[in-house]
Amino acid sequence: MRPWQLRRKLRRVSLTAIVGVGFGTLVAVCGGLVLILSVSANLKNTRDLLEQTADLSLYSIESVIKSSFDPISISIQELRDFVEGGDIYISDEDQLAQVLSGVLLGNRNIDMAAFTDLAGRAWGIGRTKEGELIRFEGQAPAELQLQNFFSVNGLSGEPQWGRLLKADGRIFANVSVPVHYREILIGHVTAGVSMEQLSSSLSQFGVDHRLTTFVLSNRGDVIAYSGNGLFSEVEKGPLLSPIRDYGDPVLAQLPNADDFTRQKAVNELGLRVLQVTVDDVDYLILLREMEGFGYSDWIVGQYFEESTVEGEIQRLARSALAGGFILIISAILAIIVGRRVAGPLGQIADRAEHIGRLEFENIKPMDRSMILELDKVATVMNHSTQALKAMSMYVPRTLFSKLLNKGLDNATKPREAQLTILFTDIAEFTTISETHSATEVAQLLNDHFAILVKAIEDEGGTVDKFLGDGLLAFWGAPDERPDHAEAAMRAARRIAKDIAEHNRANPEAALKIRIGVHSGAVIVGNVGGQDRWNYTVIGDAVNVSNRLQGLGKGVAPGAHAVILASGETVEQLSHKEGLQNHGQRQIRGRDAPVEIWAYEEE
């Protein structure tokens, strides 16, 4: 072995040796400190720790409540904006019901959405306890009348939460916002969330069955409650019952509870800690006021057996002091070790992040490392990156990402599905090829396909393959989506628009395109054999979309782009602007005629 080769070999130190020596010393030093400090440490401030823990817990409850309720305010503001912008017509009850249903489907926390006019008549959609959406209309409850929400001078457009509403045996918090048409008040939209839903959300704070979470009105009525089995044998009353009548023996003792709070917690945290005794068992009750979603503030709280936390809090306090010293020692040793490994590990993390996002072009080769294991990782990662970069040139990254997210085995297994197929072809491409060099033709195709792929992927489509001067794409797989026809037509219109703009900006490279769109049943999945597979679609729907684009030259020969869509696709569209019905046509290879709709981009 040559001297320089020996020096290079000696400079590479094993990561195992570094970690073993470094962290072995760390455990020995820190373990001794923990033992010494654990024996001598003594908790002197149990209440401070309890109050800080309680503050964090109640803050988490408030966050859950706000995260459940605040998006509801945003939803009705957006709904109001649609009405005032003319996108929704209040007079069209079917359209209104469809939009309100979308609001409930888009936000599972919303259980009711309605529009109320100035006469107090309401139209809306509600969610039953079983999750079914039902439509209702008629005279609105008094709690939802306009005057109960907004004064004459208070119609600022900001959402306003009203008093809790009882309906169909359920309790709802509700928020409304005024609606104007041409600056004239016509009513208001209201969204409501059941307090049972809030109670279910609060159950996450008591999964150990020893913690009860609740929300009270400022009058002492129970608004939400999650008991988690602490008093499961006691029958609970309905929500909005006074705490004395609700059925929880601890809450019933709340007016007579002993104050367990120091003045500091009241002043700084707004927190109260109370103590009650029920059946010779001591309980701690944590309370704090929060801004309510109604006409008054709410009180959020929790209670638990005092014995379940006292010992743990004491152990936590003793360990905290020891942990401070351990942290100092650990930091010193971590700096020493980190200086040796942080650089290469940082490079690995950075490249792994780019690989995870399939951004292979942003990955630079890793530097070689003095650490043996890291040097091997760098070498392997550099080779792997080059292989992945080469693979990405032939497999669409969006498809690769979707298949990985869905799971390759499940996503690629051939299955029958209802999809929408898009087929494109360049008109008179043979003539273009004859009048241009091979390099020029390749550049024309690359620019052309870049426009197509961008539009397709922006609408969530899957590019199947390039067929000479044509392209095959589909929607609805591997990601299942009910609006595959809508998405495909949006992509087709986008392609037509972009191609027309490109042609006007580059007349020397102008290309006319025909697009066929058809929805139907196909087989989608892996097709091939041995080590050569292709994730693709096959079936009559693919052939129909191809035949449709072929008919484009006879429909609009002078247009920059023409889209021919089948009746099966058009009937799934909510908007048909710009589409012209060309009746039924017989297409080659199919017995049944196809209804054809056309869209031209001049």
Coordinates of C-alpha atoms in Angstrom, one line a residue:
M1 CA 0.0 0.0 0.0
R2 CA 1.4 3.4 -1.0
P3 CA 1.9 6.0 1.8
W4 CA -0.8 8.4 0.5
Q5 CA -3.3 5.5 0.3
L6 CA -2.5 4.6 4.0
R7 CA -3.0 8.2 5.1
R8 CA -6.4 8.3 3.4
K9 CA -7.4 5.0 5.0
L10 CA -6.3 6.2 8.5
R11 CA -8.2 9.5 8.1
R12 CA -11.5 7.7 7.8
V13 CA -12.7 7.0 11.4
S14 CA -15.6 4.5 12.1
L15 CA -18.8 6.2 13.1
T16 CA -19.4 3.3 15.5
A17 CA -16.2 4.2 17.4
I18 CA -17.2 7.9 17.6
V19 CA -20.7 7.2 18.9
G20 CA -19.5 4.5 21.3
V21 CA -16.8 6.6 22.9
G22 CA -18.7 9.8 22.8
F23 CA -22.1 8.6 24.1
G24 CA -20.5 6.2 26.5
T25 CA -18.8 9.1 28.2
L26 CA -22.0 11.0 28.1
V27 CA -24.0 8.2 29.8
A28 CA -21.3 7.8 32.5
V29 CA -21.1 11.5 33.3
C30 CA -24.8 12.2 33.1
G31 CA -25.8 9.1 35.0
G32 CA -23.5 10.0 37.9
L33 CA -25.0 13.5 38.0
V34 CA -28.5 12.2 37.9
L35 CA -27.8 9.8 40.8
I36 CA -26.2 12.5 43.0
L37 CA -28.8 15.2 42.1
S38 CA -31.8 12.8 42.5
V39 CA -30.7 12.0 46.1
S40 CA -30.2 15.6 47.1
A41 CA -33.0 17.3 45.1
N42 CA -36.2 18.3 46.8
L43 CA -39.4 19.7 45.3
K44 CA -40.3 23.0 47.0
N45 CA -42.8 24.5 44.5
T46 CA -45.4 21.9 43.6
R47 CA -48.1 24.4 43.0
D48 CA -46.1 26.4 40.5
L49 CA -45.6 23.3 38.4
L50 CA -49.3 22.3 38.7
E51 CA -50.4 25.7 37.6
Q52 CA -48.1 25.8 34.6
T53 CA -49.2 22.3 33.6
A54 CA -52.8 23.3 34.1
D55 CA -52.3 26.5 32.0
L56 CA -50.9 24.4 29.1
S57 CA -53.7 21.9 29.3
L58 CA -56.5 24.5 29.3
Y59 CA -54.7 26.4 26.5
S60 CA -54.8 23.2 24.5
I61 CA -58.6 22.9 25.1
E62 CA -59.1 26.5 24.0
S63 CA -57.1 25.8 20.9
V64 CA -59.3 22.8 20.0
I65 CA -62.4 24.9 20.5
K66 CA -61.1 27.7 18.4
S67 CA -59.7 25.4 15.7
S68 CA -63.2 23.8 15.5
F69 CA -65.2 27.1 15.5
D70 CA -63.0 29.7 13.7
P71 CA -63.0 27.9 10.3
I72 CA -66.9 28.1 10.5
S73 CA -66.7 31.9 10.5
I74 CA -64.5 31.8 7.5
S75 CA -66.8 29.4 5.7
I76 CA -69.9 31.6 6.0
Q77 CA -67.9 34.7 5.0
E78 CA -66.9 32.9 1.8
L79 CA -70.5 31.8 1.3
R80 CA -71.7 35.4 1.8
D81 CA -69.0 36.6 -0.7
F82 CA -70.3 34.1 -3.3
V83 CA -73.9 35.4 -2.9
E84 CA -72.9 39.1 -3.0
G85 CA -70.6 38.4 -6.0
G86 CA -73.4 37.0 -8.0
D87 CA -72.0 33.4 -8.1
I88 CA -75.0 32.1 -6.1
Y89 CA -78.6 33.2 -6.6
I90 CA -80.7 33.1 -3.4
S91 CA -83.8 32.7 -5.5
D92 CA -82.5 29.4 -6.9
E93 CA -83.3 27.1 -4.0
D94 CA -81.7 24.1 -5.6
Q95 CA -78.4 25.9 -6.3
L96 CA -78.5 27.3 -2.7
A97 CA -79.1 23.8 -1.3
Q98 CA -76.2 22.4 -3.4
V99 CA -73.8 25.1 -2.2
L100 CA -74.9 24.7 1.4
S101 CA -74.4 20.9 1.1
G102 CA -70.9 21.6 -0.1
V103 CA -70.2 23.8 2.9
L104 CA -71.1 20.9 5.2
L105 CA -69.2 18.4 3.2
G106 CA -66.1 20.6 3.2
N107 CA -66.1 21.2 7.0
R108 CA -67.1 18.2 9.1
N109 CA -67.4 20.5 12.1
I110 CA -70.4 22.3 10.6
D111 CA -73.7 20.6 11.3
M112 CA -76.1 23.2 9.9
A113 CA -76.0 26.0 7.3
A114 CA -78.9 28.2 6.3
F115 CA -79.9 31.4 4.6
T116 CA -82.6 33.5 6.5
D117 CA -84.4 36.4 4.7
L118 CA -85.7 39.5 6.2
A119 CA -89.1 37.9 6.8
G120 CA -87.5 35.2 9.0
R121 CA -87.9 32.4 6.4
A122 CA -85.0 30.0 6.3
W123 CA -83.6 27.6 3.7
G124 CA -80.8 25.3 4.7
I125 CA -79.0 22.0 5.0
G126 CA -78.5 20.1 8.3
R127 CA -76.5 17.0 9.3
T128 CA -78.4 14.4 11.3
K129 CA -76.7 12.5 14.2
E130 CA -76.1 9.7 11.8
G131 CA -74.2 12.0 9.4
E132 CA -77.0 12.2 6.8
L133 CA -77.5 15.6 5.1
I134 CA -81.2 16.8 5.0
R135 CA -82.7 19.8 3.5
F136 CA -85.1 22.1 5.4
E137 CA -87.0 25.3 4.9
G138 CA -89.7 27.3 6.7
Q139 CA -90.0 29.8 9.5
A140 CA -86.6 30.2 11.3
P141 CA -86.4 29.8 15.1
A142 CA -86.6 33.0 17.0
E143 CA -82.9 32.7 17.9
L144 CA -82.0 33.0 14.2
Q145 CA -84.0 36.1 13.5
L146 CA -82.0 38.9 12.0
Q147 CA -82.6 41.4 14.9
N148 CA -81.1 38.9 17.4
F149 CA -77.7 39.1 15.5
F150 CA -77.3 42.6 14.1
S151 CA -78.3 46.0 15.2
V152 CA -79.2 48.6 12.5
N153 CA -75.7 50.2 13.0
G154 CA -73.9 46.9 13.4
L155 CA -74.2 45.4 9.9
S156 CA -70.4 45.6 9.4
G157 CA -70.2 42.2 7.6
E158 CA -68.2 40.6 10.4
P159 CA -69.4 37.2 11.7
Q160 CA -71.3 37.3 14.9
W161 CA -71.9 34.3 17.2
G162 CA -75.4 34.1 18.7
R163 CA -76.8 32.5 21.8
L164 CA -76.8 28.7 21.9
L165 CA -79.7 27.2 19.9
K166 CA -81.8 24.2 20.8
A167 CA -83.1 22.2 17.8
D168 CA -84.3 18.6 17.4
G169 CA -83.0 17.7 20.8
R170 CA -79.5 19.0 20.1
I171 CA -77.6 22.1 21.2
F172 CA -75.9 24.3 18.5
A173 CA -73.5 27.2 18.6
N174 CA -74.3 29.3 15.6
V175 CA -72.6 32.2 13.8
S176 CA -74.2 34.5 11.2
V177 CA -73.1 37.2 8.8
P178 CA -75.3 39.7 6.9
V179 CA -75.9 39.3 3.2
H180 CA -76.4 42.3 0.8
Y181 CA -77.4 42.4 -2.8
R182 CA -76.4 45.6 -4.5
E183 CA -75.8 47.2 -1.1
I184 CA -79.3 46.3 0.1
L185 CA -79.6 43.9 3.1
I186 CA -81.5 40.8 2.0
G187 CA -80.9 38.5 5.0
H188 CA -78.0 36.5 6.6
V189 CA -76.3 33.2 6.3
T190 CA -75.9 31.1 9.4
A191 CA -73.7 28.1 10.2
G192 CA -74.0 25.9 13.4
V193 CA -72.0 23.3 15.1
S194 CA -73.5 20.8 17.6
M195 CA -72.0 20.9 21.1
E196 CA -72.1 17.1 21.0
Q197 CA -69.4 17.4 18.3
L198 CA -67.4 19.7 20.5
S199 CA -67.7 17.2 23.4
S200 CA -66.4 14.5 21.1
S201 CA -63.4 16.6 20.1
L202 CA -62.6 17.3 23.8
S203 CA -62.5 13.5 24.5
Q204 CA -58.8 13.5 23.3
F205 CA -57.8 15.1 26.6
G206 CA -59.0 12.2 28.7
V207 CA -57.9 9.0 27.0
D208 CA -56.5 7.6 30.2
H209 CA -60.1 7.6 31.7
R210 CA -59.0 9.7 34.7
L211 CA -59.5 13.1 33.3
T212 CA -62.8 14.9 32.7
T213 CA -63.0 17.9 30.4
F214 CA -65.9 20.3 30.3
V215 CA -67.1 23.7 29.1
L216 CA -69.5 25.9 31.1
S217 CA -71.5 29.0 30.3
N218 CA -70.9 32.0 32.6
R219 CA -74.3 31.1 34.2
G220 CA -73.0 27.6 35.1
D221 CA -74.7 25.6 32.5
V222 CA -72.9 22.6 30.9
I223 CA -72.1 23.4 27.2
A224 CA -69.8 20.5 26.4
Y225 CA -68.7 17.5 28.4
S226 CA -66.3 14.6 28.0
G227 CA -66.3 12.4 31.0
N228 CA -64.2 9.5 29.6
G229 CA -65.6 7.0 32.0
L230 CA -64.7 8.5 35.4
F231 CA -68.4 8.5 36.5
S232 CA -69.7 6.3 33.7
E233 CA -72.2 4.7 36.0
V234 CA -73.9 8.0 36.7
E235 CA -76.6 9.0 34.1
K236 CA -75.8 12.4 32.6
G237 CA -78.4 15.0 31.9
P238 CA -78.8 16.9 28.6
L239 CA -76.4 19.7 27.6
L240 CA -77.3 23.2 28.8
S241 CA -78.4 21.7 32.2
P242 CA -77.1 23.5 35.3
I243 CA -74.1 21.9 36.9
R244 CA -76.2 20.8 39.9
D245 CA -78.6 18.9 37.7
Y246 CA -76.3 17.5 35.1
G247 CA -75.4 14.4 37.0
D248 CA -71.7 14.7 37.5
P249 CA -71.1 14.7 41.3
V250 CA -67.8 16.7 41.0
L251 CA -69.3 19.5 38.9
A252 CA -72.3 19.6 41.3
Q253 CA -69.8 20.5 44.1
L254 CA -68.2 23.3 42.1
P255 CA -70.0 26.2 43.9
N256 CA -68.8 24.9 47.3
A257 CA -65.2 24.1 46.2
D258 CA -62.2 25.3 48.1
D259 CA -59.9 27.7 46.3
F260 CA -56.5 26.0 45.7
T261 CA -55.0 28.9 43.7
R262 CA -52.3 31.4 44.5
Q263 CA -52.9 35.0 43.5
K264 CA -50.0 34.8 41.0
A265 CA -51.8 32.2 38.9
V266 CA -55.0 34.3 38.9
N267 CA -53.2 37.5 37.9
E268 CA -50.8 36.1 35.3
L269 CA -52.6 33.0 33.9
G270 CA -56.3 33.7 34.6
L271 CA -56.3 30.2 36.1
R272 CA -58.2 29.0 39.1
V273 CA -57.5 25.6 40.8
L274 CA -60.3 24.4 43.1
Q275 CA -60.5 21.3 45.3
V276 CA -63.6 19.3 46.2
T277 CA -64.2 16.0 47.9
V278 CA -66.7 13.4 46.6
D279 CA -67.0 10.0 48.4
D280 CA -63.8 10.6 50.4
V281 CA -61.9 11.2 47.2
D282 CA -60.2 14.6 46.6
Y283 CA -60.4 16.1 43.1
L284 CA -58.6 19.1 41.6
I285 CA -60.7 21.3 39.2
L286 CA -58.9 23.6 36.8
L287 CA -60.9 26.6 35.4
R288 CA -60.3 29.5 33.2
E289 CA -62.5 31.9 31.3
M290 CA -62.2 32.2 27.5
E291 CA -63.9 34.5 25.0
G292 CA -67.1 32.5 24.1
F293 CA -68.7 31.9 20.8
G294 CA -71.9 33.7 21.7
Y295 CA -73.1 36.6 23.8
S296 CA -71.0 35.8 26.9
D297 CA -67.7 34.2 27.9
W298 CA -67.3 30.5 28.5
I299 CA -65.4 28.7 31.2
V300 CA -63.2 25.8 30.1
G301 CA -62.1 23.3 32.7
Q302 CA -60.8 19.9 33.7
Y303 CA -60.9 17.8 36.8
F304 CA -59.1 14.7 38.0
E305 CA -58.2 12.8 41.2
E306 CA -55.6 14.7 43.1
S307 CA -53.7 11.5 43.9
T308 CA -53.1 10.7 40.2
V309 CA -50.9 13.7 39.6
E310 CA -49.3 14.6 42.9
G311 CA -46.6 11.9 42.9
E312 CA -45.9 12.4 39.3
I313 CA -45.5 16.2 39.7
Q314 CA -43.1 15.7 42.6
R315 CA -41.0 13.3 40.5
L316 CA -41.1 15.6 37.6
A317 CA -39.8 18.5 39.7
R318 CA -36.9 16.5 41.2
S319 CA -35.9 15.4 37.7
A320 CA -36.1 18.9 36.3
L321 CA -33.1 20.2 38.3
A322 CA -31.1 17.1 37.4
G323 CA -32.1 17.5 33.7
G324 CA -30.7 21.0 33.7
F325 CA -27.2 19.9 34.5
I326 CA -27.5 16.9 32.2
L327 CA -28.5 19.2 29.4
I328 CA -25.3 21.3 29.9
I329 CA -23.1 18.2 29.8
S330 CA -25.0 16.7 26.9
A331 CA -24.7 19.9 25.0
I332 CA -20.9 20.0 25.4
L333 CA -20.5 16.4 24.3
A334 CA -23.0 16.9 21.5
I335 CA -21.0 19.8 20.1
I336 CA -17.9 17.7 20.1
V337 CA -19.6 14.8 18.3
G338 CA -21.7 17.0 16.1
R339 CA -18.7 18.8 14.7
R340 CA -17.6 15.5 13.3
V341 CA -20.9 14.2 11.9
A342 CA -23.2 17.2 11.4
G343 CA -21.8 18.3 8.1
P344 CA -22.2 15.0 6.2
L345 CA -25.5 14.3 7.9
G346 CA -26.8 17.7 6.9
Q347 CA -25.9 16.9 3.3
I348 CA -27.7 13.6 3.6
A349 CA -30.8 15.2 5.0
D350 CA -30.8 17.9 2.4
R351 CA -30.5 15.4 -0.5
A352 CA -33.0 13.0 1.1
E353 CA -35.5 15.9 1.2
H354 CA -35.1 16.6 -2.5
I355 CA -35.4 12.9 -3.3
G356 CA -38.6 12.7 -1.2
R357 CA -40.0 15.5 -3.4
L358 CA -38.6 13.9 -6.5
E359 CA -36.5 17.0 -7.2
F360 CA -33.5 15.1 -8.7
E361 CA -32.3 18.1 -10.7
N362 CA -31.6 20.0 -7.5
I363 CA -29.3 17.4 -6.0
K364 CA -25.6 18.0 -6.0
P365 CA -23.1 15.2 -5.5
M366 CA -22.2 14.6 -1.9
D367 CA -18.6 15.3 -0.7
R368 CA -16.6 12.4 0.4
S369 CA -16.2 12.0 4.2
M370 CA -13.5 11.0 6.6
I371 CA -16.0 8.9 8.5
L372 CA -16.1 5.4 6.9
E373 CA -19.8 4.8 7.1
L374 CA -20.7 8.3 5.9
D375 CA -18.3 8.0 3.1
K376 CA -20.1 4.8 2.0
V377 CA -23.4 6.6 2.3
A378 CA -22.2 9.5 0.2
T379 CA -20.9 7.1 -2.5
V380 CA -24.2 5.1 -2.6
M381 CA -26.4 8.2 -2.5
N382 CA -24.5 9.8 -5.4
H383 CA -24.9 6.6 -7.5
S384 CA -28.6 6.3 -6.5
T385 CA -29.3 9.9 -7.4
Q386 CA -27.9 9.5 -10.8
A387 CA -30.0 6.4 -11.3
L388 CA -33.2 8.1 -10.1
K389 CA -32.5 11.1 -12.2
A390 CA -32.2 8.9 -15.3
M391 CA -35.4 7.0 -14.3
S392 CA -37.3 10.3 -13.9
M393 CA -36.7 11.1 -17.6
Y394 CA -38.9 8.1 -18.6
V395 CA -41.5 7.9 -15.7
P396 CA -43.7 11.0 -15.0
R397 CA -42.8 12.2 -11.5
T398 CA -46.4 13.0 -10.7
L399 CA -47.4 9.5 -11.5
F400 CA -44.5 8.1 -9.6
S401 CA -45.5 10.2 -6.6
K402 CA -49.1 9.2 -6.7
L403 CA -48.3 5.5 -6.9
L404 CA -45.9 5.8 -4.0
N405 CA -48.5 7.6 -1.9
K406 CA -51.2 5.0 -2.7
G407 CA -48.9 2.0 -2.3
L408 CA -47.5 0.4 -5.4
D409 CA -49.1 -3.0 -4.8
N410 CA -52.7 -1.7 -4.5
A411 CA -52.4 1.2 -6.9
T412 CA -50.9 -0.7 -9.9
K413 CA -53.1 -3.8 -9.7
P414 CA -55.3 -3.8 -12.8
R415 CA -58.9 -2.9 -12.1
E416 CA -62.0 -1.6 -13.8
A417 CA -62.8 2.1 -13.2
Q418 CA -64.8 5.0 -14.5
L419 CA -62.3 7.5 -15.8
T420 CA -62.1 10.4 -18.2
I421 CA -59.6 10.0 -21.1
L422 CA -58.0 12.9 -23.0
F423 CA -56.3 12.3 -26.3
T424 CA -54.4 15.0 -28.3
D425 CA -53.0 15.1 -31.8
I426 CA -51.3 17.8 -33.8
A427 CA -53.0 18.6 -37.1
E428 CA -51.0 18.2 -40.3
F429 CA -47.9 17.1 -38.4
T430 CA -46.7 15.0 -41.4
T431 CA -46.4 18.2 -43.4
I432 CA -44.7 20.0 -40.6
S433 CA -42.1 17.2 -40.3
E434 CA -41.4 17.4 -44.0
T435 CA -40.6 21.1 -43.9
H436 CA -38.5 21.1 -40.8
S437 CA -35.3 19.4 -39.7
A438 CA -35.3 16.6 -37.2
T439 CA -33.8 19.0 -34.6
E440 CA -36.5 21.6 -35.2
V441 CA -39.3 19.0 -35.1
A442 CA -37.9 17.7 -31.8
Q443 CA -37.8 21.2 -30.3
L444 CA -41.4 21.9 -31.5
L445 CA -42.7 18.7 -29.9
N446 CA -40.8 19.4 -26.6
D447 CA -42.3 22.9 -26.4
H448 CA -45.7 21.6 -27.3
F449 CA -45.7 18.7 -24.8
A450 CA -44.4 21.0 -22.0
I451 CA -47.6 23.1 -22.5
L452 CA -49.8 20.0 -22.4
V453 CA -48.2 18.3 -19.4
K454 CA -48.3 21.5 -17.4
A455 CA -52.0 21.9 -17.9
I456 CA -52.8 18.2 -17.3
E457 CA -50.7 18.0 -14.1
D458 CA -52.1 21.3 -12.7
E459 CA -55.5 19.7 -12.9
G460 CA -54.4 16.5 -11.2
G461 CA -54.3 14.4 -14.3
T462 CA -52.0 11.4 -15.1
V463 CA -49.9 11.6 -18.3
D464 CA -50.0 8.0 -19.7
K465 CA -47.7 8.2 -22.7
F466 CA -46.6 10.2 -25.7
L467 CA -47.7 8.7 -29.0
G468 CA -45.6 10.4 -31.7
D469 CA -47.1 13.8 -31.9
G470 CA -50.0 12.8 -29.7
L471 CA -50.5 12.5 -25.9
L472 CA -52.8 10.2 -23.8
A473 CA -53.8 11.3 -20.3
F474 CA -56.5 10.3 -17.9
W475 CA -58.2 11.4 -14.6
G476 CA -59.6 9.3 -11.8
A477 CA -56.6 7.0 -11.2
P478 CA -54.5 6.3 -9.3
D479 CA -56.2 9.0 -7.2
E480 CA -59.9 8.4 -7.2
R481 CA -62.0 11.6 -7.7
P482 CA -65.6 12.0 -8.6
D483 CA -65.0 15.2 -10.6
H484 CA -62.7 13.5 -13.1
A485 CA -64.8 14.8 -16.1
E486 CA -64.7 18.4 -14.8
A487 CA -61.0 18.3 -14.2
A488 CA -60.3 16.8 -17.7
M489 CA -62.4 19.5 -19.4
R490 CA -60.7 22.3 -17.4
A491 CA -57.3 20.9 -18.6
A492 CA -58.5 20.6 -22.2
R493 CA -59.7 24.3 -22.2
R494 CA -56.4 25.3 -20.6
I495 CA -54.5 23.5 -23.3
A496 CA -56.6 25.1 -26.0
K497 CA -56.1 28.6 -24.5
D498 CA -52.3 28.1 -24.0
I499 CA -51.8 26.7 -27.5
A500 CA -53.6 29.6 -29.0
E501 CA -51.6 32.1 -27.0
H502 CA -48.3 30.3 -27.9
N503 CA -49.3 30.3 -31.6
R504 CA -50.0 34.1 -31.6
A505 CA -46.7 34.8 -29.8
N506 CA -44.7 32.4 -32.0
P507 CA -46.3 32.2 -35.4
E508 CA -43.2 30.5 -36.9
A509 CA -43.7 27.6 -34.5
A510 CA -47.6 27.6 -34.6
L511 CA -49.2 24.2 -34.2
K512 CA -52.9 23.3 -34.4
I513 CA -54.2 20.7 -32.0
R514 CA -57.2 18.4 -31.8
I515 CA -58.3 17.2 -28.4
G516 CA -60.8 14.3 -27.7
V517 CA -62.3 13.8 -24.2
H518 CA -64.5 10.9 -23.3
S519 CA -65.6 9.4 -19.9
G520 CA -66.3 5.7 -19.5
A521 CA -65.2 2.3 -18.1
V522 CA -61.6 1.2 -18.7
I523 CA -59.0 -1.2 -17.2
V524 CA -56.3 0.8 -15.4
G525 CA -53.1 -0.6 -13.9
N526 CA -49.9 -2.3 -14.7
V527 CA -49.8 -3.9 -18.2
G528 CA -46.7 -5.7 -19.4
G529 CA -44.4 -8.6 -18.5
Q530 CA -41.3 -9.6 -16.6
D531 CA -39.2 -6.4 -15.9
R532 CA -41.1 -4.2 -18.4
W533 CA -44.4 -2.7 -17.1
N534 CA -46.5 0.2 -18.0
Y535 CA -49.1 1.9 -15.8
T536 CA -51.8 2.6 -18.4
V537 CA -55.4 2.5 -19.4
I538 CA -57.0 0.2 -22.0
G539 CA -60.6 -0.1 -23.2
D540 CA -63.3 1.3 -25.4
A541 CA -63.2 4.7 -23.7
V542 CA -59.6 5.2 -24.8
N543 CA -60.5 4.3 -28.4
V544 CA -63.5 6.7 -28.3
S545 CA -61.4 9.6 -27.1
N546 CA -58.9 8.9 -29.9
R547 CA -61.6 8.8 -32.6
L548 CA -63.1 12.1 -31.2
Q549 CA -59.9 14.0 -31.7
G550 CA -59.7 12.6 -35.2
L551 CA -63.1 14.1 -36.0
G552 CA -61.8 17.6 -35.0
K553 CA -60.3 18.3 -38.4
G554 CA -63.8 18.2 -39.9
V555 CA -65.4 20.3 -37.2
A556 CA -63.1 23.3 -37.0
P557 CA -60.2 23.0 -39.5
G558 CA -59.1 26.7 -39.0
A559 CA -59.1 26.8 -35.2
H560 CA -55.9 26.9 -33.2
A561 CA -57.4 24.2 -31.1
V562 CA -60.7 22.2 -31.1
I563 CA -62.0 20.1 -28.3
L564 CA -64.5 17.3 -29.0
A565 CA -66.2 15.9 -25.9
S566 CA -68.6 13.0 -25.7
G567 CA -72.1 13.3 -24.3
E568 CA -70.9 11.0 -21.4
T569 CA -68.4 13.6 -20.4
V570 CA -70.6 16.7 -20.9
E571 CA -73.4 15.3 -18.8
Q572 CA -71.1 15.3 -15.8
L573 CA -70.2 19.0 -16.2
S574 CA -71.8 21.6 -14.1
H575 CA -71.0 24.4 -16.6
K576 CA -71.2 23.9 -20.4
E577 CA -70.3 27.5 -21.6
G578 CA -68.8 27.6 -25.1
L579 CA -69.7 24.0 -25.9
Q580 CA -71.7 23.4 -29.1
N581 CA -73.8 20.3 -29.6
H582 CA -73.0 18.6 -33.0
G583 CA -75.5 15.8 -32.6
Q584 CA -74.7 12.1 -32.7
R585 CA -72.0 10.7 -34.9
Q586 CA -71.0 7.2 -35.9
I587 CA -67.4 6.5 -35.2
R588 CA -65.2 3.8 -36.5
G589 CA -64.9 0.7 -34.4
R590 CA -68.1 1.3 -32.4
D591 CA -71.7 0.2 -33.1
A592 CA -73.5 2.8 -31.0
P593 CA -73.3 6.5 -32.1
V594 CA -71.6 9.1 -29.9
E595 CA -73.1 12.4 -29.0
I596 CA -70.5 15.1 -29.8
W597 CA -70.0 18.5 -28.2
A598 CA -67.3 20.9 -29.6
Y599 CA -65.3 23.8 -28.2
E600 CA -63.1 25.9 -30.5
E601 CA -60.2 28.3 -29.5
E602 CA -59.8 30.8 -32.4

